[in-house]
């Protein structure tokens, strides 16, 4: 492979198995060929768009691009950027986004999307046809990627969306008691300009922590040793927000994290932790025909519409330990999926 003019990174993709008990983890080990964790290590160009990376992640884990997805910053990073309460290191629990709308607004069009349900625009390149092999289609997406051709991730569009939102809803409801059950009698109206993101998300029905997918990997995430220090990063972000306030252009950004969260199929709840492990030197690059490239894997591929990681463990248990009737029915169902196999794939040919 030729020496590249952009950096190449090793990304570690780890599929979260938080919901599994010890028995479920043993099922993955025994029948899913999982030694440590269900994961893949892939090599990617730093200038690969997050949207293009999505297709590589789908193919690496065996999904077929059949459901919604999003990229998010780790909650600690997101809360720091938006002035919210920063959770403890390693806290896996859900985080209430109590950062300010005003702070978050400054990053919209730089890092974050404005929440939208215009799925035709969000998934601007979903051009596969019925009956087309999804593996072949997705492979074309990351081997011959297109430039971003949507509208809703451009700064100009986002600025208009923000201005329209503030004009239409100068005040929004807020629950000062933050009850898990919505009690409208406790709701008070607060100026949207002084609201917190938790209230914006409830009112607008979206997640404020969703990244622009037109961004290149290296403009969001790099290995930890390449990140600027926290104070320097804060100063750089402040300057970047000031510049953006004066323009409608899409500005280049800089990395703010060494890891990202990728979520897929909000019903099944698949979550992949993406970590930038290191920069790969040209001398280390194997003689491979293309990037992205899967360097190693742990565990077989999963599947769509199985009920997430817990449903997948139950499926594996059924086809190996179930009754003859259940085994036959489950295997017949799996045979109707695109190319699913209970065998461990070769990493080098995965992508």
Coordinates of C-alpha atoms in Angstrom, one line a residue:
X1 CA 0.0 0.0 0.0
X2 CA 1.2 3.5 -0.8
X3 CA 2.2 5.9 1.9
X4 CA -0.9 7.9 2.7
X5 CA -1.1 11.7 3.0
X6 CA -3.6 11.4 5.9
X7 CA -3.2 9.5 9.1
X8 CA -4.5 6.0 9.5
X9 CA -5.9 5.0 12.8
X10 CA -6.6 1.7 14.6
X11 CA -10.1 1.8 16.0
X12 CA -11.3 -0.7 18.6
X13 CA -15.0 -1.4 18.2
X14 CA -16.5 -3.0 21.4
X15 CA -20.1 -4.2 21.4
X16 CA -21.6 -3.4 24.8
X17 CA -23.0 -6.5 26.7
X18 CA -24.0 -4.6 29.9
X19 CA -27.4 -6.2 29.9
X20 CA -26.1 -9.8 30.0
X21 CA -25.9 -11.8 33.2
X22 CA -23.1 -14.4 33.8
X23 CA -25.1 -17.1 32.0
X24 CA -25.6 -14.9 29.0
X25 CA -21.9 -14.1 28.8
X26 CA -21.1 -17.8 29.0
X27 CA -23.5 -18.5 26.1
X28 CA -21.5 -15.9 24.0
X29 CA -18.2 -17.6 25.0
X30 CA -19.4 -21.1 24.3
X31 CA -21.4 -20.6 21.1
X32 CA -20.4 -17.1 19.9
X33 CA -16.6 -17.7 19.9
X34 CA -16.2 -14.7 22.2
X35 CA -12.9 -14.8 24.2
X36 CA -12.8 -11.4 25.9
X37 CA -15.5 -9.2 24.4
X38 CA -17.5 -9.0 21.2
X39 CA -15.2 -6.7 19.3
X40 CA -13.4 -5.8 16.1
X41 CA -10.2 -3.8 15.5
X42 CA -10.2 -1.9 12.2
X43 CA -7.8 0.4 10.4
X44 CA -9.4 3.5 8.8
X45 CA -8.2 6.7 7.1
X46 CA -8.5 9.7 9.3
X47 CA -10.5 11.6 6.7
X48 CA -13.2 9.0 6.5
X49 CA -16.6 10.6 7.3
X50 CA -18.4 9.2 10.3
X51 CA -21.3 8.5 7.9
X52 CA -19.0 6.3 5.8
X53 CA -17.7 4.6 9.0
X54 CA -21.3 3.7 9.8
X55 CA -21.4 1.2 6.9
X56 CA -18.1 -0.4 7.9
X57 CA -19.4 -0.9 11.5
X58 CA -22.6 -2.4 10.1
X59 CA -20.8 -4.9 8.0
X60 CA -18.2 -5.7 10.7
X61 CA -21.0 -6.8 13.2
X62 CA -23.4 -8.3 10.7
X63 CA -26.2 -5.7 10.6
X64 CA -27.9 -4.6 7.4
X65 CA -28.5 -0.9 7.8
X66 CA -32.2 -1.6 8.6
X67 CA -32.7 0.8 11.5
X68 CA -31.8 4.3 12.7
X69 CA -28.4 5.0 14.1
X70 CA -26.4 7.9 15.7
X71 CA -22.9 8.8 17.0
X72 CA -22.6 10.4 20.4
X73 CA -19.8 11.8 22.5
X74 CA -19.0 10.1 25.8
X75 CA -21.3 11.7 28.3
X76 CA -18.4 13.1 30.4
X77 CA -17.2 15.0 27.3
X78 CA -20.7 16.1 26.3
X79 CA -21.5 17.4 29.8
X80 CA -18.2 19.3 30.0
X81 CA -18.7 21.0 26.6
X82 CA -22.3 22.0 27.5
X83 CA -21.7 23.0 31.2
X84 CA -23.6 20.1 32.7
X85 CA -23.0 17.9 35.7
X86 CA -20.0 15.7 34.8
X87 CA -20.6 12.0 35.8
X88 CA -18.0 10.0 37.7
X89 CA -15.4 8.3 35.6
X90 CA -16.7 4.9 34.5
X91 CA -20.3 5.6 35.5
X92 CA -22.4 3.7 32.9
X93 CA -25.8 5.0 34.1
X94 CA -28.0 7.3 32.1
X95 CA -27.0 11.0 32.3
X96 CA -29.5 13.8 32.6
X97 CA -28.4 16.5 30.2
X98 CA -28.5 19.5 32.5
X99 CA -26.1 21.6 30.4
X100 CA -27.3 24.8 29.0
X101 CA -29.1 25.3 25.7
X102 CA -27.0 28.4 25.1
X103 CA -23.7 26.5 25.4
X104 CA -25.0 23.6 23.2
X105 CA -26.3 26.0 20.6
X106 CA -22.8 27.3 20.0
X107 CA -21.6 23.8 19.0
X108 CA -24.5 23.1 16.7
X109 CA -23.2 23.0 13.1
X110 CA -19.7 22.4 14.5
X111 CA -20.1 19.1 16.2
X112 CA -23.8 18.5 16.8
X113 CA -26.9 18.1 14.7
X114 CA -30.1 20.0 15.4
X115 CA -32.6 17.3 16.3
X116 CA -34.5 16.4 13.1
X117 CA -37.0 13.8 12.0
X118 CA -36.3 14.5 8.3
X119 CA -35.0 10.9 7.8
X120 CA -34.9 11.3 4.0
X121 CA -32.3 14.0 4.5
X122 CA -30.5 12.3 7.4
X123 CA -30.2 9.1 5.4
X124 CA -29.5 10.9 2.1
X125 CA -27.6 8.1 0.5
X126 CA -29.9 5.1 1.3
X127 CA -30.3 4.1 -2.3
X128 CA -30.3 0.4 -2.0
X129 CA -33.0 -1.5 -4.0
X130 CA -35.3 -4.3 -2.8
X131 CA -33.6 -7.6 -3.1
X132 CA -30.1 -6.2 -3.3
X133 CA -27.4 -7.9 -1.2
X134 CA -26.8 -5.4 1.7
X135 CA -23.2 -6.6 2.2
X136 CA -22.2 -5.8 -1.3
X137 CA -24.1 -2.5 -1.2
X138 CA -22.5 -1.4 2.1
X139 CA -19.0 -2.4 0.9
X140 CA -19.4 0.0 -2.1
X141 CA -20.4 2.7 0.3
X142 CA -17.1 2.6 2.2
X143 CA -14.8 1.6 -0.6
X144 CA -16.1 4.3 -3.0
X145 CA -17.5 6.9 -0.5
X146 CA -19.6 9.9 -1.7
X147 CA -19.1 13.4 -0.4
X148 CA -21.9 14.6 1.9
X149 CA -25.0 15.5 -0.1
X150 CA -27.6 16.2 2.6
X151 CA -28.7 19.5 3.8
X152 CA -29.5 19.3 7.5
X153 CA -25.9 19.0 8.7
X154 CA -24.7 22.2 7.1
X155 CA -24.2 25.2 9.4
X156 CA -26.5 27.5 7.4
X157 CA -29.4 25.0 7.7
X158 CA -28.8 24.5 11.4
X159 CA -28.6 28.2 12.1
X160 CA -32.0 28.7 10.5
X161 CA -33.4 25.7 12.4
X162 CA -32.2 27.2 15.7
X163 CA -33.5 30.7 15.0
X164 CA -36.9 29.2 14.0
X165 CA -37.1 27.1 17.1
X166 CA -36.4 30.0 19.4
X167 CA -38.9 32.2 17.6
X168 CA -41.7 29.6 17.6
X169 CA -41.1 28.5 21.2
X170 CA -39.8 31.5 23.3
X171 CA -40.7 29.5 26.4
X172 CA -40.8 25.7 27.0
X173 CA -42.1 23.6 29.9
X174 CA -39.6 22.5 32.6
X175 CA -40.0 20.2 35.5
X176 CA -38.0 21.6 38.4
X177 CA -38.5 18.3 40.4
X178 CA -37.3 16.2 37.6
X179 CA -39.7 13.4 38.3
X180 CA -39.3 10.2 36.2
X181 CA -43.0 10.4 35.6
X182 CA -44.2 13.5 33.8
X183 CA -46.6 15.5 36.0
X184 CA -47.8 18.4 34.0
X185 CA -49.1 20.2 37.1
X186 CA -45.5 20.6 38.3
X187 CA -44.3 22.0 34.9
X188 CA -43.3 25.6 34.8
X189 CA -42.5 27.7 31.7
X190 CA -38.9 28.9 31.3
X191 CA -37.3 31.1 28.6
X192 CA -35.8 28.7 26.0
X193 CA -32.6 30.8 26.0
X194 CA -32.1 29.9 29.7
X195 CA -33.3 26.3 29.5
X196 CA -31.4 23.1 30.1
X197 CA -30.9 20.5 27.4
X198 CA -33.0 17.9 29.3
X199 CA -36.1 20.1 28.9
X200 CA -35.2 20.8 25.2
X201 CA -35.0 17.1 24.6
X202 CA -38.3 16.3 26.3
X203 CA -40.0 19.1 24.4
X204 CA -38.5 18.6 21.0
X205 CA -38.2 14.8 21.3
X206 CA -34.6 14.3 20.3
X207 CA -31.2 13.7 21.8
X208 CA -28.9 16.8 21.9
X209 CA -25.8 14.6 21.9
X210 CA -25.9 13.5 18.3
X211 CA -22.8 14.2 16.1
X212 CA -22.7 15.5 12.6
X213 CA -21.9 12.6 10.4
X214 CA -20.3 14.7 7.6
X215 CA -17.3 15.2 10.0
X216 CA -14.1 13.2 9.3
X217 CA -13.0 10.8 12.1
X218 CA -9.8 12.8 12.8
X219 CA -11.8 16.0 13.2
X220 CA -13.6 14.5 16.2
X221 CA -11.5 11.7 17.6
X222 CA -7.9 10.8 17.9
X223 CA -5.8 8.6 20.2
X224 CA -5.6 9.9 23.8
X225 CA -1.9 10.9 23.4
X226 CA -2.8 13.2 20.5
X227 CA -5.5 15.2 22.3
X228 CA -4.8 18.7 23.5
X229 CA -4.9 19.3 27.3
X230 CA -8.2 20.2 28.9
X231 CA -7.4 23.9 29.4
X232 CA -6.0 24.3 25.9
X233 CA -9.0 22.4 24.4
X234 CA -11.4 24.7 26.3
X235 CA -9.7 27.8 24.9
X236 CA -9.7 26.4 21.4
X237 CA -13.4 25.6 21.5
X238 CA -14.2 29.1 22.8
X239 CA -12.4 30.6 19.8
X240 CA -14.0 28.2 17.4
X241 CA -17.5 29.1 18.6
X242 CA -16.8 32.8 18.2
X243 CA -15.7 32.3 14.6
X244 CA -18.8 30.2 13.9
X245 CA -21.1 32.9 15.3
X246 CA -19.9 35.2 12.5
X247 CA -20.3 32.8 9.5
X248 CA -22.6 30.3 7.9
X249 CA -19.7 28.3 6.5
X250 CA -19.0 24.8 7.6
X251 CA -15.8 25.2 9.7
X252 CA -13.1 22.6 10.2
X253 CA -13.1 21.3 13.7
X254 CA -10.5 19.5 15.9
X255 CA -10.7 16.3 17.9
X256 CA -12.3 16.5 21.4
X257 CA -12.2 12.9 22.4
X258 CA -10.4 9.6 22.0
X259 CA -13.7 7.6 22.0
X260 CA -17.2 7.7 20.6
X261 CA -20.5 5.9 21.1
X262 CA -22.3 4.4 18.2
X263 CA -26.0 3.4 18.7
X264 CA -28.0 1.4 16.3
X265 CA -31.7 0.3 16.3
X266 CA -33.2 2.1 19.3
X267 CA -35.5 -0.8 19.9
X268 CA -32.9 -3.5 20.1
X269 CA -30.5 -1.0 21.7
X270 CA -27.2 -2.0 20.2
X271 CA -24.3 0.1 21.4
X272 CA -20.7 0.1 20.2
X273 CA -17.9 1.9 22.0
X274 CA -15.3 3.2 19.5
X275 CA -11.8 3.9 20.8
X276 CA -9.0 5.4 18.8
X277 CA -6.2 3.1 19.9
X278 CA -3.2 4.5 18.0
X279 CA -1.9 6.1 14.8
X280 CA -0.7 3.4 12.4
X281 CA 2.7 4.2 10.8
X282 CA 3.1 3.6 7.1
X283 CA 5.7 0.9 7.8
X284 CA 3.2 -1.0 9.9
X285 CA 0.5 -1.0 7.2
X286 CA 0.0 -4.5 5.9
X287 CA -0.1 -5.2 2.2
X288 CA -3.8 -4.8 1.8
X289 CA -5.9 -3.7 -1.2
X290 CA -8.1 -1.1 0.6
X291 CA -9.1 0.7 3.8
X292 CA -11.0 0.2 6.0
X293 CA -9.5 -3.1 6.9
X294 CA -10.3 -5.4 9.8
X295 CA -7.1 -6.4 11.6
X296 CA -8.7 -8.7 14.2
X297 CA -12.0 -9.8 15.7
X298 CA -13.4 -11.5 18.7
X299 CA -16.8 -13.2 18.3
X300 CA -19.1 -14.1 15.5
X301 CA -21.4 -11.6 13.8
X302 CA -24.7 -10.7 15.3
X303 CA -28.0 -9.9 13.5
X304 CA -30.9 -7.5 13.1
X305 CA -34.2 -7.8 14.8
X306 CA -33.1 -10.4 17.4
X307 CA -33.8 -8.3 20.5
X308 CA -30.3 -6.8 21.1
X309 CA -27.5 -8.5 22.8
X310 CA -29.8 -10.3 25.3
X311 CA -32.0 -11.6 22.5
X312 CA -28.9 -12.7 20.6
X313 CA -27.7 -14.7 23.5
X314 CA -31.1 -16.3 23.9
X315 CA -31.1 -17.2 20.1
X316 CA -27.7 -18.9 20.5
X317 CA -28.9 -20.8 23.5
X318 CA -32.0 -21.9 21.6
X319 CA -30.2 -23.2 18.5
X320 CA -27.8 -25.2 20.6
X321 CA -29.8 -26.2 23.7
X322 CA -33.4 -25.8 22.8
X323 CA -36.1 -28.4 21.9
X324 CA -36.0 -29.9 18.5
X325 CA -39.0 -27.8 17.5
X326 CA -37.5 -24.5 18.8
X327 CA -34.1 -25.3 17.2
X328 CA -35.8 -25.9 13.8
X329 CA -37.9 -22.8 14.0
X330 CA -35.0 -20.6 15.1
X331 CA -32.6 -21.9 12.4
X332 CA -35.3 -21.5 9.7
X333 CA -35.7 -17.8 10.8
X334 CA -31.9 -17.3 10.7
X335 CA -31.7 -18.8 7.3
X336 CA -33.9 -16.0 6.0
X337 CA -31.4 -13.4 7.1
X338 CA -28.7 -12.1 4.8
X339 CA -25.7 -14.4 5.0
X340 CA -25.7 -14.9 8.8
X341 CA -23.4 -17.7 10.0
X342 CA -22.6 -19.2 13.4
X343 CA -19.1 -19.7 12.2
X344 CA -16.3 -17.3 13.0
X345 CA -15.3 -15.2 10.0
X346 CA -11.8 -14.4 8.9
X347 CA -10.9 -10.9 10.0
X348 CA -9.0 -10.0 6.8
X349 CA -11.9 -10.7 4.6
X350 CA -14.6 -9.2 6.9
X351 CA -14.6 -5.8 5.2

